[in-house]
């Protein structure tokens, strides 16, 4: 299937899942994860008006952002060159998200490129981002990545420790805590992810009850190609889709 059709099909499924949970498709932001995408596929989505993209590795992020920014500004120049162009903003910039494990020594490379870091998984990483943000006088939007399994080899903050980390982040003036991200353990059955998503949504409610994070802190970034419908049913308002849009590696 070409990327256009795949994208439309996914959008329909998102709308249906949102409807099942009493929401509209507008309440769910789809991020296109470009790990397996070709440059052509990404450009097609940009042309279709899709705005939010993500990478999980710093090197890919750096390459993709540069290539797509160049594409977008070339589009803009062409649009502007047309006589009496009344729509200079036909191709506004796209937004990039960092969703993979971030090493502290890569922070200053990543922060200038992204709208939101989904993968804050330790106090030390939060402090590093905060220090850099303070130095460049910015406020950086972040999510805490939750690990709901007892598997400490997986990235993410163990569920019982999330509230405490959130409180600490709340005191950092150059970070804005926007919510939580989670990846469900891999499984054949999407239903297996439901518990992970429900528990993550519970942690966010606990944070609200404890007045941590404030009114901007309401993002639940959960759900990937295999389980996004379950995630939406459990309250996800951001989903991260790679294979369901771009196909598996080598599928063209
Ligand atoms: C790769 C990746 C995704 C997308 O996964 P798909 O199964 O291809 O949809 C989402 N989130 C994270 C953190 C990822 O690394």
PDB file of C-alpha atoms and ligand atoms in Angstrom:
ATOM      1  CA  UNK A   1       0.000   0.000   0.000  1.00  0.00           C
ATOM      2  CA  UNK A   2       1.326   3.477  -0.733  1.00  0.00           C
ATOM      3  CA  UNK A   3       1.875   5.913   2.084  1.00  0.00           C
ATOM      4  CA  UNK A   4      -1.089   8.080   1.131  1.00  0.00           C
ATOM      5  CA  UNK A   5      -3.541   5.196   1.407  1.00  0.00           C
ATOM      6  CA  UNK A   6      -1.907   3.816   4.530  1.00  0.00           C
ATOM      7  CA  UNK A   7      -2.109   7.228   6.167  1.00  0.00           C
ATOM      8  CA  UNK A   8      -5.780   7.642   5.310  1.00  0.00           C
ATOM      9  CA  UNK A   9      -6.575   4.174   6.538  1.00  0.00           C
ATOM     10  CA  UNK A  10      -4.842   4.807   9.843  1.00  0.00           C
ATOM     11  CA  UNK A  11      -6.664   8.129  10.195  1.00  0.00           C
ATOM     12  CA  UNK A  12      -9.989   6.298   9.814  1.00  0.00           C
ATOM     13  CA  UNK A  13      -9.037   3.784  12.475  1.00  0.00           C
ATOM     14  CA  UNK A  14      -7.956   6.608  14.811  1.00  0.00           C
ATOM     15  CA  UNK A  15     -11.293   8.351  14.265  1.00  0.00           C
ATOM     16  CA  UNK A  16     -13.229   5.184  14.999  1.00  0.00           C
ATOM     17  CA  UNK A  17     -11.274   4.413  18.158  1.00  0.00           C
ATOM     18  CA  UNK A  18     -11.728   7.993  19.338  1.00  0.00           C
ATOM     19  CA  UNK A  19     -15.436   7.769  18.681  1.00  0.00           C
ATOM     20  CA  UNK A  20     -15.677   4.511  20.643  1.00  0.00           C
ATOM     21  CA  UNK A  21     -14.195   6.318  23.616  1.00  0.00           C
ATOM     22  CA  UNK A  22     -16.506   9.292  23.265  1.00  0.00           C
ATOM     23  CA  UNK A  23     -13.968  11.649  21.747  1.00  0.00           C
ATOM     24  CA  UNK A  24     -13.299  13.156  18.338  1.00  0.00           C
ATOM     25  CA  UNK A  25     -10.325  12.318  16.143  1.00  0.00           C
ATOM     26  CA  UNK A  26      -9.111  15.886  16.725  1.00  0.00           C
ATOM     27  CA  UNK A  27      -8.421  14.971  20.335  1.00  0.00           C
ATOM     28  CA  UNK A  28      -5.783  12.471  19.227  1.00  0.00           C
ATOM     29  CA  UNK A  29      -2.518  13.697  17.729  1.00  0.00           C
ATOM     30  CA  UNK A  30      -0.837  11.210  15.425  1.00  0.00           C
ATOM     31  CA  UNK A  31       2.937  11.391  15.258  1.00  0.00           C
ATOM     32  CA  UNK A  32       4.505   9.732  12.231  1.00  0.00           C
ATOM     33  CA  UNK A  33       7.587   7.803  13.333  1.00  0.00           C
ATOM     34  CA  UNK A  34      10.009   7.934  10.416  1.00  0.00           C
ATOM     35  CA  UNK A  35      12.436   5.165  11.466  1.00  0.00           C
ATOM     36  CA  UNK A  36      11.566   2.999   8.456  1.00  0.00           C
ATOM     37  CA  UNK A  37      10.377   5.761   6.123  1.00  0.00           C
ATOM     38  CA  UNK A  38      11.938   6.782   2.833  1.00  0.00           C
ATOM     39  CA  UNK A  39      12.546  10.506   2.235  1.00  0.00           C
ATOM     40  CA  UNK A  40       9.858  10.354  -0.454  1.00  0.00           C
ATOM     41  CA  UNK A  41       7.289   8.974   1.959  1.00  0.00           C
ATOM     42  CA  UNK A  42       8.023  11.737   4.469  1.00  0.00           C
ATOM     43  CA  UNK A  43       7.720  14.397   1.773  1.00  0.00           C
ATOM     44  CA  UNK A  44       4.388  12.935   0.711  1.00  0.00           C
ATOM     45  CA  UNK A  45       3.023  13.260   4.231  1.00  0.00           C
ATOM     46  CA  UNK A  46       4.314  16.828   4.484  1.00  0.00           C
ATOM     47  CA  UNK A  47       2.520  17.636   1.223  1.00  0.00           C
ATOM     48  CA  UNK A  48      -0.644  16.092   2.625  1.00  0.00           C
ATOM     49  CA  UNK A  49      -0.368  18.567   5.494  1.00  0.00           C
ATOM     50  CA  UNK A  50       0.852  16.220   8.197  1.00  0.00           C
ATOM     51  CA  UNK A  51       2.835  18.139  10.827  1.00  0.00           C
ATOM     52  CA  UNK A  52       4.205  15.885  13.564  1.00  0.00           C
ATOM     53  CA  UNK A  53       7.119  13.508  13.022  1.00  0.00           C
ATOM     54  CA  UNK A  54       9.398  11.577  15.333  1.00  0.00           C
ATOM     55  CA  UNK A  55      12.708   9.785  15.428  1.00  0.00           C
ATOM     56  CA  UNK A  56      14.151   7.607  18.149  1.00  0.00           C
ATOM     57  CA  UNK A  57      17.833   8.090  17.346  1.00  0.00           C
ATOM     58  CA  UNK A  58      19.793  11.306  17.437  1.00  0.00           C
ATOM     59  CA  UNK A  59      21.682  10.754  14.207  1.00  0.00           C
ATOM     60  CA  UNK A  60      18.536  10.015  12.205  1.00  0.00           C
ATOM     61  CA  UNK A  61      16.787  12.945  13.844  1.00  0.00           C
ATOM     62  CA  UNK A  62      19.569  15.280  12.797  1.00  0.00           C
ATOM     63  CA  UNK A  63      19.524  14.062   9.200  1.00  0.00           C
ATOM     64  CA  UNK A  64      15.740  13.975   8.826  1.00  0.00           C
ATOM     65  CA  UNK A  65      15.140  17.411  10.309  1.00  0.00           C
ATOM     66  CA  UNK A  66      17.721  18.988   8.019  1.00  0.00           C
ATOM     67  CA  UNK A  67      16.403  17.253   4.885  1.00  0.00           C
ATOM     68  CA  UNK A  68      12.754  18.039   5.585  1.00  0.00           C
ATOM     69  CA  UNK A  69      13.434  21.620   6.630  1.00  0.00           C
ATOM     70  CA  UNK A  70      15.191  22.140   3.317  1.00  0.00           C
ATOM     71  CA  UNK A  71      12.256  20.589   1.467  1.00  0.00           C
ATOM     72  CA  UNK A  72       9.760  22.781   3.286  1.00  0.00           C
ATOM     73  CA  UNK A  73      11.694  25.992   2.735  1.00  0.00           C
ATOM     74  CA  UNK A  74      12.112  25.189  -0.954  1.00  0.00           C
ATOM     75  CA  UNK A  75       8.315  24.730  -1.167  1.00  0.00           C
ATOM     76  CA  UNK A  76       7.829  28.018   0.571  1.00  0.00           C
ATOM     77  CA  UNK A  77      10.176  29.823  -1.754  1.00  0.00           C
ATOM     78  CA  UNK A  78       8.366  28.398  -4.771  1.00  0.00           C
ATOM     79  CA  UNK A  79       4.996  29.390  -3.319  1.00  0.00           C
ATOM     80  CA  UNK A  80       6.321  32.875  -2.531  1.00  0.00           C
ATOM     81  CA  UNK A  81       7.719  33.261  -6.040  1.00  0.00           C
ATOM     82  CA  UNK A  82       4.297  32.851  -7.584  1.00  0.00           C
ATOM     83  CA  UNK A  83       2.789  36.190  -8.534  1.00  0.00           C
ATOM     84  CA  UNK A  84       0.441  37.540  -5.855  1.00  0.00           C
ATOM     85  CA  UNK A  85       0.944  34.649  -3.547  1.00  0.00           C
ATOM     86  CA  UNK A  86      -1.713  35.071  -0.908  1.00  0.00           C
ATOM     87  CA  UNK A  87      -0.827  31.959   0.986  1.00  0.00           C
ATOM     88  CA  UNK A  88       2.760  32.308   2.103  1.00  0.00           C
ATOM     89  CA  UNK A  89       2.052  29.876   4.908  1.00  0.00           C
ATOM     90  CA  UNK A  90       1.024  27.027   2.678  1.00  0.00           C
ATOM     91  CA  UNK A  91       3.875  24.937   4.001  1.00  0.00           C
ATOM     92  CA  UNK A  92       4.573  25.891   7.581  1.00  0.00           C
ATOM     93  CA  UNK A  93       7.348  24.036   9.306  1.00  0.00           C
ATOM     94  CA  UNK A  94       6.819  20.556  10.587  1.00  0.00           C
ATOM     95  CA  UNK A  95       7.393  19.623  14.209  1.00  0.00           C
ATOM     96  CA  UNK A  96       9.790  16.921  15.366  1.00  0.00           C
ATOM     97  CA  UNK A  97       9.615  14.779  18.469  1.00  0.00           C
ATOM     98  CA  UNK A  98      12.380  12.811  20.178  1.00  0.00           C
ATOM     99  CA  UNK A  99      10.916   9.489  21.314  1.00  0.00           C
ATOM    100  CA  UNK A 100      13.965   7.284  21.906  1.00  0.00           C
ATOM    101  CA  UNK A 101      16.446   6.953  24.728  1.00  0.00           C
ATOM    102  CA  UNK A 102      18.469  10.149  25.003  1.00  0.00           C
ATOM    103  CA  UNK A 103      22.036  10.166  26.253  1.00  0.00           C
ATOM    104  CA  UNK A 104      23.000  13.161  28.303  1.00  0.00           C
ATOM    105  CA  UNK A 105      25.875  14.064  26.007  1.00  0.00           C
ATOM    106  CA  UNK A 106      23.398  14.413  23.096  1.00  0.00           C
ATOM    107  CA  UNK A 107      21.067  16.848  24.840  1.00  0.00           C
ATOM    108  CA  UNK A 108      22.403  19.996  23.235  1.00  0.00           C
ATOM    109  CA  UNK A 109      22.165  18.422  19.811  1.00  0.00           C
ATOM    110  CA  UNK A 110      18.540  17.373  20.261  1.00  0.00           C
ATOM    111  CA  UNK A 111      16.889  20.229  22.142  1.00  0.00           C
ATOM    112  CA  UNK A 112      17.120  22.784  19.305  1.00  0.00           C
ATOM    113  CA  UNK A 113      15.538  20.320  16.863  1.00  0.00           C
ATOM    114  CA  UNK A 114      12.434  19.164  18.691  1.00  0.00           C
ATOM    115  CA  UNK A 115       9.074  20.326  19.916  1.00  0.00           C
ATOM    116  CA  UNK A 116       8.815  17.725  22.655  1.00  0.00           C
ATOM    117  CA  UNK A 117      11.091  15.138  24.257  1.00  0.00           C
ATOM    118  CA  UNK A 118       8.983  12.075  25.111  1.00  0.00           C
ATOM    119  CA  UNK A 119      11.732  10.050  26.702  1.00  0.00           C
ATOM    120  CA  UNK A 120      12.906  11.679  29.928  1.00  0.00           C
ATOM    121  CA  UNK A 121      13.790   8.621  31.960  1.00  0.00           C
ATOM    122  CA  UNK A 122      15.934   9.824  34.841  1.00  0.00           C
ATOM    123  CA  UNK A 123      16.492  12.789  37.115  1.00  0.00           C
ATOM    124  CA  UNK A 124      20.006  13.160  35.739  1.00  0.00           C
ATOM    125  CA  UNK A 125      18.714  13.473  32.183  1.00  0.00           C
ATOM    126  CA  UNK A 126      16.054  15.982  33.277  1.00  0.00           C
ATOM    127  CA  UNK A 127      18.756  18.021  35.012  1.00  0.00           C
ATOM    128  CA  UNK A 128      20.949  17.966  31.924  1.00  0.00           C
ATOM    129  CA  UNK A 129      18.097  19.220  29.710  1.00  0.00           C
ATOM    130  CA  UNK A 130      17.249  21.833  32.327  1.00  0.00           C
ATOM    131  CA  UNK A 131      20.828  23.092  32.529  1.00  0.00           C
ATOM    132  CA  UNK A 132      21.070  23.399  28.766  1.00  0.00           C
ATOM    133  CA  UNK A 133      17.647  25.040  28.494  1.00  0.00           C
ATOM    134  CA  UNK A 134      18.629  27.581  31.138  1.00  0.00           C
ATOM    135  CA  UNK A 135      21.833  28.353  29.305  1.00  0.00           C
ATOM    136  CA  UNK A 136      20.019  29.091  26.039  1.00  0.00           C
ATOM    137  CA  UNK A 137      17.160  30.752  27.940  1.00  0.00           C
ATOM    138  CA  UNK A 138      14.414  28.453  26.757  1.00  0.00           C
ATOM    139  CA  UNK A 139      11.665  26.396  28.316  1.00  0.00           C
ATOM    140  CA  UNK A 140      11.694  22.839  26.984  1.00  0.00           C
ATOM    141  CA  UNK A 141       8.585  20.659  26.833  1.00  0.00           C
ATOM    142  CA  UNK A 142       9.087  17.129  28.084  1.00  0.00           C
ATOM    143  CA  UNK A 143       7.291  13.906  28.963  1.00  0.00           C
ATOM    144  CA  UNK A 144       8.397  11.366  31.535  1.00  0.00           C
ATOM    145  CA  UNK A 145       8.753   7.905  30.034  1.00  0.00           C
ATOM    146  CA  UNK A 146       7.102   5.364  32.301  1.00  0.00           C
ATOM    147  CA  UNK A 147       8.192   1.749  32.623  1.00  0.00           C
ATOM    148  CA  UNK A 148       5.240  -0.202  33.965  1.00  0.00           C
ATOM    149  CA  UNK A 149       7.041  -3.539  33.826  1.00  0.00           C
ATOM    150  CA  UNK A 150       9.429  -4.702  36.494  1.00  0.00           C
ATOM    151  CA  UNK A 151      12.046  -5.090  33.778  1.00  0.00           C
ATOM    152  CA  UNK A 152      14.838  -2.697  34.700  1.00  0.00           C
ATOM    153  CA  UNK A 153      16.632  -3.328  31.403  1.00  0.00           C
ATOM    154  CA  UNK A 154      13.859  -1.369  29.682  1.00  0.00           C
ATOM    155  CA  UNK A 155      14.059   2.394  29.522  1.00  0.00           C
ATOM    156  CA  UNK A 156      11.646   4.463  31.518  1.00  0.00           C
ATOM    157  CA  UNK A 157      10.996   5.379  35.114  1.00  0.00           C
ATOM    158  CA  UNK A 158       9.489   2.646  37.273  1.00  0.00           C
ATOM    159  CA  UNK A 159       5.830   3.442  37.854  1.00  0.00           C
ATOM    160  CA  UNK A 160       6.108   3.982  41.630  1.00  0.00           C
ATOM    161  CA  UNK A 161       8.916   6.536  41.118  1.00  0.00           C
ATOM    162  CA  UNK A 162       7.175   8.668  38.488  1.00  0.00           C
ATOM    163  CA  UNK A 163       5.338  10.990  40.868  1.00  0.00           C
ATOM    164  CA  UNK A 164       8.499  11.816  42.762  1.00  0.00           C
ATOM    165  CA  UNK A 165      10.423  12.580  39.572  1.00  0.00           C
ATOM    166  CA  UNK A 166       7.494  14.699  38.359  1.00  0.00           C
ATOM    167  CA  UNK A 167       7.648  16.739  41.579  1.00  0.00           C
ATOM    168  CA  UNK A 168      11.350  17.346  41.090  1.00  0.00           C
ATOM    169  CA  UNK A 169      10.876  18.356  37.462  1.00  0.00           C
ATOM    170  CA  UNK A 170       8.117  20.719  38.533  1.00  0.00           C
ATOM    171  CA  UNK A 171      10.704  22.793  40.383  1.00  0.00           C
ATOM    172  CA  UNK A 172      12.861  23.223  37.260  1.00  0.00           C
ATOM    173  CA  UNK A 173      11.887  26.532  35.697  1.00  0.00           C
ATOM    174  CA  UNK A 174      13.279  25.743  32.252  1.00  0.00           C
ATOM    175  CA  UNK A 175      11.377  22.485  31.866  1.00  0.00           C
ATOM    176  CA  UNK A 176       7.654  22.219  31.216  1.00  0.00           C
ATOM    177  CA  UNK A 177       6.287  18.825  32.172  1.00  0.00           C
ATOM    178  CA  UNK A 178       3.543  18.038  29.645  1.00  0.00           C
ATOM    179  CA  UNK A 179       2.653  14.463  30.609  1.00  0.00           C
ATOM    180  CA  UNK A 180       3.721  10.843  30.279  1.00  0.00           C
ATOM    181  CA  UNK A 181       4.916   8.463  27.587  1.00  0.00           C
ATOM    182  CA  UNK A 182       4.846   4.690  27.697  1.00  0.00           C
ATOM    183  CA  UNK A 183       5.653   1.765  25.443  1.00  0.00           C
ATOM    184  CA  UNK A 184       3.801  -1.448  26.134  1.00  0.00           C
ATOM    185  CA  UNK A 185       5.870  -4.642  26.163  1.00  0.00           C
ATOM    186  CA  UNK A 186       5.875  -6.374  22.783  1.00  0.00           C
ATOM    187  CA  UNK A 187       3.127  -8.940  22.416  1.00  0.00           C
ATOM    188  CA  UNK A 188       1.113 -10.798  19.806  1.00  0.00           C
ATOM    189  CA  UNK A 189      -2.127  -9.569  21.269  1.00  0.00           C
ATOM    190  CA  UNK A 190      -2.823  -5.805  21.396  1.00  0.00           C
ATOM    191  CA  UNK A 191      -5.177  -6.387  24.336  1.00  0.00           C
ATOM    192  CA  UNK A 192      -2.084  -7.198  26.404  1.00  0.00           C
ATOM    193  CA  UNK A 193      -1.159  -3.499  26.217  1.00  0.00           C
ATOM    194  CA  UNK A 194      -4.383  -2.318  27.839  1.00  0.00           C
ATOM    195  CA  UNK A 195      -3.178  -2.703  31.403  1.00  0.00           C
ATOM    196  CA  UNK A 196       0.016  -0.718  30.716  1.00  0.00           C
ATOM    197  CA  UNK A 197      -1.986   2.117  29.180  1.00  0.00           C
ATOM    198  CA  UNK A 198      -4.592   2.153  31.946  1.00  0.00           C
ATOM    199  CA  UNK A 199      -1.905   2.243  34.633  1.00  0.00           C
ATOM    200  CA  UNK A 200      -0.128   5.108  32.897  1.00  0.00           C
ATOM    201  CA  UNK A 201      -3.386   7.055  32.661  1.00  0.00           C
ATOM    202  CA  UNK A 202      -3.876   6.414  36.395  1.00  0.00           C
ATOM    203  CA  UNK A 203      -0.459   7.860  37.195  1.00  0.00           C
ATOM    204  CA  UNK A 204      -1.346  11.020  35.273  1.00  0.00           C
ATOM    205  CA  UNK A 205      -4.588  11.349  37.263  1.00  0.00           C
ATOM    206  CA  UNK A 206      -2.636  10.890  40.484  1.00  0.00           C
ATOM    207  CA  UNK A 207      -0.355  13.709  39.389  1.00  0.00           C
ATOM    208  CA  UNK A 208      -3.376  15.930  38.783  1.00  0.00           C
ATOM    209  CA  UNK A 209      -4.798  15.067  42.185  1.00  0.00           C
ATOM    210  CA  UNK A 210      -1.448  15.926  43.757  1.00  0.00           C
ATOM    211  CA  UNK A 211      -1.390  19.194  41.739  1.00  0.00           C
ATOM    212  CA  UNK A 212       1.816  18.252  39.962  1.00  0.00           C
ATOM    213  CA  UNK A 213       2.496  19.605  36.498  1.00  0.00           C
ATOM    214  CA  UNK A 214      -0.374  22.049  36.283  1.00  0.00           C
ATOM    215  CA  UNK A 215      -2.955  22.459  33.563  1.00  0.00           C
ATOM    216  CA  UNK A 216      -0.468  21.970  30.708  1.00  0.00           C
ATOM    217  CA  UNK A 217       0.392  18.517  31.935  1.00  0.00           C
ATOM    218  CA  UNK A 218      -2.146  16.329  30.170  1.00  0.00           C
ATOM    219  CA  UNK A 219      -0.365  14.478  27.379  1.00  0.00           C
ATOM    220  CA  UNK A 220      -0.612  10.695  27.343  1.00  0.00           C
ATOM    221  CA  UNK A 221       1.747   9.558  24.575  1.00  0.00           C
ATOM    222  CA  UNK A 222       0.934   5.884  24.254  1.00  0.00           C
ATOM    223  CA  UNK A 223       0.120   3.471  21.487  1.00  0.00           C
ATOM    224  CA  UNK A 224       2.105   2.304  18.468  1.00  0.00           C
ATOM    225  CA  UNK A 225       1.120   0.564  15.230  1.00  0.00           C
ATOM    226  CA  UNK A 226       0.021  -2.651  16.906  1.00  0.00           C
ATOM    227  CA  UNK A 227      -1.919  -1.236  19.826  1.00  0.00           C
ATOM    228  CA  UNK A 228      -2.926   2.378  19.147  1.00  0.00           C
ATOM    229  CA  UNK A 229      -6.633   1.654  19.194  1.00  0.00           C
ATOM    230  CA  UNK A 230      -6.376   0.148  22.677  1.00  0.00           C
ATOM    231  CA  UNK A 231      -4.283   3.151  23.730  1.00  0.00           C
ATOM    232  CA  UNK A 232      -6.930   5.587  22.501  1.00  0.00           C
ATOM    233  CA  UNK A 233      -9.623   3.671  24.356  1.00  0.00           C
ATOM    234  CA  UNK A 234      -7.515   4.047  27.498  1.00  0.00           C
ATOM    235  CA  UNK A 235      -7.122   7.802  27.055  1.00  0.00           C
ATOM    236  CA  UNK A 236      -4.121   8.341  24.779  1.00  0.00           C
ATOM    237  CA  UNK A 237      -4.140  11.785  23.179  1.00  0.00           C
ATOM    238  CA  UNK A 238      -0.842  11.279  21.357  1.00  0.00           C
ATOM    239  CA  UNK A 239      -0.022   8.117  19.400  1.00  0.00           C
ATOM    240  CA  UNK A 240       3.246   7.262  17.670  1.00  0.00           C
ATOM    241  CA  UNK A 241       2.898   5.303  14.447  1.00  0.00           C
ATOM    242  CA  UNK A 242       5.689   3.970  12.281  1.00  0.00           C
ATOM    243  CA  UNK A 243       4.986   0.718  10.438  1.00  0.00           C
ATOM    244  CA  UNK A 244       1.247   1.268  10.031  1.00  0.00           C
ATOM    245  CA  UNK A 245       1.991   4.401   7.993  1.00  0.00           C
ATOM    246  CA  UNK A 246       5.307   3.661   6.309  1.00  0.00           C
ATOM    247  CA  UNK A 247       5.288  -0.122   6.161  1.00  0.00           C
ATOM    248  CA  UNK A 248       7.989  -2.415   7.482  1.00  0.00           C
ATOM    249  CA  UNK A 249      11.601  -1.938   6.484  1.00  0.00           C
ATOM    250  CA  UNK A 250      12.190  -2.808   2.819  1.00  0.00           C
ATOM    251  CA  UNK A 251       8.516  -2.807   1.898  1.00  0.00           C
ATOM    252  CA  UNK A 252       9.071   0.321  -0.235  1.00  0.00           C
TER     253      UNK A 252
HETATM  254  C1  LIG B   1       9.610   2.839  16.676  1.00  0.00           C
HETATM  255  C2  LIG B   1       8.817   3.482  17.723  1.00  0.00           C
HETATM  256  C3  LIG B   1       7.451   3.739  17.548  1.00  0.00           C
HETATM  257  C4  LIG B   1       6.673   3.303  16.300  1.00  0.00           C
HETATM  258  O1  LIG B   1       6.567   1.917  16.275  1.00  0.00           O
HETATM  259  P1  LIG B   1       5.654   1.173  15.189  1.00  0.00           P
HETATM  260  O2  LIG B   1       5.401  -0.142  15.825  1.00  0.00           O
HETATM  261  O3  LIG B   1       6.450   1.104  13.957  1.00  0.00           O
HETATM  262  O4  LIG B   1       4.417   1.974  15.028  1.00  0.00           O
HETATM  263  C5  LIG B   1       6.769   4.389  18.553  1.00  0.00           C
HETATM  264  N1  LIG B   1       7.389   4.776  19.692  1.00  0.00           N
HETATM  265  C6  LIG B   1       8.695   4.537  19.923  1.00  0.00           C
HETATM  266  C7  LIG B   1       9.301   4.999  21.193  1.00  0.00           C
HETATM  267  C8  LIG B   1       9.452   3.889  18.947  1.00  0.00           C
HETATM  268  O5  LIG B   1      10.751   3.646  19.177  1.00  0.00           O
END
